Coordinates of C-alpha atoms in Angstrom, one line a residue:
M1 CA -86.1 97.4 -32.1
T2 CA -86.3 100.1 -29.5
S3 CA -82.9 100.9 -27.6
N4 CA -85.3 100.7 -24.2
S5 CA -86.1 96.9 -25.2
I6 CA -82.9 96.1 -26.0
K7 CA -81.5 97.2 -22.9
S8 CA -84.7 95.5 -21.2
N9 CA -83.8 92.2 -22.9
S10 CA -80.0 92.1 -21.7
I11 CA -81.1 92.8 -17.8
S12 CA -83.3 90.1 -17.4
T13 CA -80.6 87.7 -19.7
S14 CA -78.2 89.4 -16.8
S15 CA -80.4 88.5 -14.0
I16 CA -81.3 85.1 -15.2
R17 CA -77.2 84.8 -15.0
N18 CA -76.8 86.2 -11.4
S19 CA -79.9 83.8 -10.2
S20 CA -78.1 80.8 -12.4
R21 CA -74.7 81.3 -10.8
R22 CA -76.4 81.8 -7.0
K23 CA -78.6 79.1 -7.4
N24 CA -75.2 76.7 -8.2
S25 CA -73.0 78.5 -5.4
K26 CA -75.9 77.2 -3.0
S27 CA -75.9 73.7 -4.7
K28 CA -72.2 73.7 -4.0
G29 CA -72.5 75.1 -0.6
L30 CA -75.3 72.1 0.4
N31 CA -72.7 69.4 -1.2
S32 CA -69.6 70.1 0.8
K33 CA -71.7 70.5 4.2
G34 CA -73.3 66.9 3.0
R35 CA -70.0 65.8 2.4
K36 CA -69.0 66.6 5.9
N37 CA -72.1 65.6 7.8
K38 CA -71.3 61.9 5.6
L39 CA -67.5 62.3 6.8
L40 CA -68.2 63.1 10.5
L41 CA -71.0 60.2 10.6
L42 CA -68.3 57.6 8.9
G43 CA -65.4 58.7 11.8
G44 CA -68.2 58.6 14.5
F45 CA -69.4 55.1 13.4
V46 CA -66.0 53.8 13.3
G47 CA -64.9 55.3 16.7
A48 CA -67.9 53.5 18.2
C49 CA -67.1 50.4 16.4
L50 CA -63.3 50.9 17.8
L51 CA -65.1 51.7 21.7
S52 CA -67.2 49.0 21.4
V53 CA -64.3 46.4 20.7
Q54 CA -62.2 47.3 23.5
P55 CA -64.8 46.1 25.9
I56 CA -65.9 43.2 24.3
S57 CA -62.0 42.1 24.3
M58 CA -61.9 42.9 28.0
M59 CA -64.8 40.2 28.4
L60 CA -64.0 37.6 26.6
A61 CA -60.8 37.8 28.7
N62 CA -62.4 38.3 31.8
L63 CA -64.0 35.0 31.2
Q64 CA -60.9 33.0 30.0
Y65 CA -59.7 34.2 33.4
Y66 CA -62.2 33.0 35.2
G67 CA -61.9 29.2 33.4
A68 CA -58.2 29.4 35.0
K69 CA -59.3 30.8 38.1
N70 CA -61.9 28.0 39.1
Y71 CA -59.1 25.5 38.3
L72 CA -56.7 27.1 40.7
D73 CA -60.1 27.5 43.4
E74 CA -60.3 23.6 43.4
W75 CA -57.1 22.8 43.9
Q76 CA -56.3 25.1 46.4
I77 CA -59.6 23.4 48.4
S78 CA -58.4 19.8 47.0
P79 CA -54.7 19.8 46.1
S80 CA -55.1 15.7 45.2
L81 CA -57.3 17.1 42.5
V82 CA -54.0 18.3 40.4
D83 CA -53.5 16.5 37.5
K84 CA -51.7 17.4 34.1
S85 CA -54.8 17.6 31.9
Q86 CA -56.1 20.3 34.1
I87 CA -52.9 21.9 34.7
A88 CA -52.8 22.3 30.3
N89 CA -56.5 23.1 30.4
A90 CA -56.0 26.4 32.7
E91 CA -52.6 27.1 31.3
Q92 CA -54.9 27.7 28.3
Y93 CA -57.5 29.7 29.6
A94 CA -54.8 31.8 31.6
V95 CA -52.6 32.4 28.1
R96 CA -56.1 33.8 26.4
A97 CA -56.6 36.1 28.9
I98 CA -53.2 37.5 28.6
D99 CA -53.1 37.5 25.2
L100 CA -56.7 39.3 24.7
H101 CA -55.3 41.8 28.0
P102 CA -51.8 41.8 27.9
S103 CA -51.5 44.7 30.4
F104 CA -54.0 43.3 33.5
A105 CA -51.7 42.3 36.1
L106 CA -54.4 39.7 37.6
Y107 CA -54.2 37.9 34.4
T108 CA -50.5 37.4 34.7
D109 CA -51.0 36.6 38.2
S110 CA -53.1 33.6 37.6
L111 CA -50.6 32.3 34.5
S112 CA -47.7 32.5 37.5
A113 CA -50.1 30.7 40.0
V114 CA -50.6 28.4 37.0
L115 CA -46.9 27.2 36.4
Q116 CA -46.5 27.1 40.0
W117 CA -49.2 24.2 40.2
K118 CA -47.1 22.9 36.8
A119 CA -43.8 23.2 38.9
L120 CA -45.0 21.0 41.9
D121 CA -46.1 18.6 39.7
E122 CA -43.2 18.6 37.2
E123 CA -40.7 15.7 38.5
D124 CA -37.5 16.7 36.3
S125 CA -35.7 19.1 38.3
L126 CA -34.3 21.6 35.5
T127 CA -37.7 21.9 33.9
K128 CA -39.2 23.1 37.8
M129 CA -37.0 25.7 38.1
E130 CA -37.7 26.6 34.4
L131 CA -41.6 26.9 35.1
L132 CA -40.8 29.1 38.9
N133 CA -38.4 31.3 36.9
E134 CA -40.6 32.1 34.5
A135 CA -43.9 32.1 37.7
E136 CA -41.2 34.6 39.0
E137 CA -41.0 36.6 35.7
L138 CA -44.3 36.8 35.7
N139 CA -45.4 38.5 39.1
L140 CA -42.5 41.0 38.8
T141 CA -44.2 42.0 35.3
S142 CA -47.8 42.7 37.4
L143 CA -45.7 44.6 39.9
Q144 CA -45.0 46.8 36.7
H145 CA -48.8 47.4 36.2
R146 CA -49.6 47.2 39.7
P147 CA -46.2 47.7 42.7
S148 CA -48.5 47.7 45.4
W149 CA -50.4 44.6 45.5
P150 CA -49.8 42.6 48.4
A151 CA -50.7 39.4 47.1
T152 CA -48.0 39.5 44.3
W153 CA -45.2 40.3 47.2
A154 CA -46.4 37.2 48.9
N155 CA -46.4 35.1 45.8
L156 CA -43.1 36.1 44.7
V157 CA -42.0 34.8 48.5
Y158 CA -43.8 31.7 47.6
I159 CA -41.1 31.2 44.5
K160 CA -38.2 31.7 46.3
W161 CA -39.1 29.6 48.6
L162 CA -39.7 26.7 46.6
K163 CA -36.2 27.2 44.3
N164 CA -34.6 27.5 47.9
E165 CA -33.3 31.1 47.0
L166 CA -33.2 32.8 50.3
D167 CA -31.5 35.4 49.0
H168 CA -31.1 39.2 49.2
S169 CA -34.6 39.1 46.7
F170 CA -36.2 37.1 48.7
Q171 CA -35.6 39.0 51.7
N172 CA -36.5 42.3 49.8
Y173 CA -40.0 40.3 48.5
L174 CA -40.9 39.6 52.2
S175 CA -40.7 42.9 53.3
K176 CA -42.8 44.3 50.9
A177 CA -45.5 41.8 51.3
S178 CA -45.9 43.3 54.8
F179 CA -45.4 46.5 54.1
F180 CA -48.2 46.1 52.0
G181 CA -50.5 43.9 52.9
P182 CA -50.7 44.6 56.9
N183 CA -54.5 42.8 56.3
S184 CA -54.0 40.6 53.3
P185 CA -54.7 37.0 54.3
E186 CA -52.4 35.7 51.7
V187 CA -49.8 37.7 52.6
H188 CA -50.1 36.3 57.2
S189 CA -50.5 32.8 55.1
V190 CA -47.5 32.5 53.0
I191 CA -45.1 35.0 56.3
A192 CA -46.6 32.5 58.5
T193 CA -46.1 29.3 57.2
I194 CA -42.7 30.0 55.4
G195 CA -41.7 31.9 58.3
L196 CA -41.9 28.9 61.0
S197 CA -40.3 26.8 58.6
L198 CA -37.0 28.8 57.8
P199 CA -34.9 28.2 61.1
E200 CA -34.6 24.1 59.1
R201 CA -33.2 26.3 56.2
N202 CA -31.9 29.8 57.6
V203 CA -31.7 30.4 61.0
R204 CA -30.1 33.4 60.9
L205 CA -32.4 34.5 58.3
F206 CA -35.2 33.7 60.5
L207 CA -33.7 35.4 63.3
V208 CA -34.2 38.3 61.4
N209 CA -37.5 38.4 60.5
K210 CA -38.8 36.7 63.8
E211 CA -40.9 39.8 64.7
L212 CA -42.8 39.9 61.2
V213 CA -43.4 35.9 61.3
K214 CA -44.9 36.3 64.5
K215 CA -46.8 38.9 63.6
H216 CA -48.5 37.9 60.9
L217 CA -48.8 34.7 62.2
L218 CA -50.8 36.3 65.2
L219 CA -53.3 38.2 62.5
G220 CA -53.3 35.2 60.5
L221 CA -55.1 33.1 63.5
E222 CA -57.7 36.2 63.5
H223 CA -58.5 36.2 59.7
P224 CA -61.5 33.6 58.9
K225 CA -59.6 33.8 55.7
A226 CA -55.6 32.7 56.6
K227 CA -56.9 30.5 59.7
K228 CA -57.0 27.5 58.5
A229 CA -53.8 27.9 56.1
V230 CA -51.9 29.3 59.5
I231 CA -52.6 26.6 61.5
D232 CA -52.1 23.9 58.8
G233 CA -48.3 25.6 58.9
V234 CA -47.5 25.3 62.7
L235 CA -48.7 21.9 62.6
N236 CA -46.5 20.9 59.4
A237 CA -43.7 22.9 60.3
N238 CA -44.3 21.1 64.3
K239 CA -43.9 24.5 65.6
Q240 CA -47.0 24.4 68.0
T241 CA -44.6 24.7 71.3
L242 CA -42.9 28.1 70.1
V243 CA -46.3 29.8 68.7
C244 CA -48.7 28.5 71.9
S245 CA -45.8 31.0 73.9
W246 CA -46.1 33.9 71.2
L247 CA -50.0 33.6 71.8
K248 CA -49.6 33.7 75.5
E249 CA -46.8 36.8 75.3
E250 CA -49.4 38.1 73.6
S251 CA -52.6 36.9 75.9
T252 CA -53.9 35.6 72.6
P253 CA -56.7 32.7 72.7
S254 CA -55.2 29.3 71.0
P255 CA -56.9 27.8 68.7
R256 CA -57.9 24.0 69.8
K257 CA -55.6 22.1 67.2
L258 CA -53.1 23.7 68.1
K259 CA -53.3 21.9 72.2
C260 CA -51.6 25.1 73.7

């Protein structure tokens, strides 16, 4: 064998080796890219699953909330329908909604409302106070997430009234409800009805808040969602004479039921 043929064979062998190395390197690169793509796909799938779980839990929480709300709406229209079994069902719905979505203020407010009805149905005074304390704490928790919500402040006014705690906190809740809810029917109803009953419990507090009570009463009589509650509050407190004088001062037409 000549030296030229030996060189030729050596070059061919070297070329084959180099080609094989390039193929192996290319194959490794493709495998590496494939693994990266698989990891990216897996990460995307896991992320999509996590994102889909949240809307589902929110939807389930909302269904539980409406289970409680349906009871609350019925009781508002017909308080005589309230019984212990309904209260237990409504409480379960509200608790489940909070378990599924703890940071949503609407759900904690709904449980607070259920506990208020439960307290009204409770005969034992200590248990009643415990329920009202829990309801108040729930509303205060709601305000951490939604501090300017007028209905929550109005609820706090009502709870303090039920507890007969006409203290600094009561005044604070009253002022905040009025400030955040100048057009809120819930605020009009609560301030008007409770305000008209204040003279029998605390004359000084009534005089301090007289203009506030008057303002929300007049606004409530004009609001379709508050009018009935305000008129009922006037009649229950037997304050037709006082309210009729306010209506005359403001040259405001009086509802027939008040017989001004």
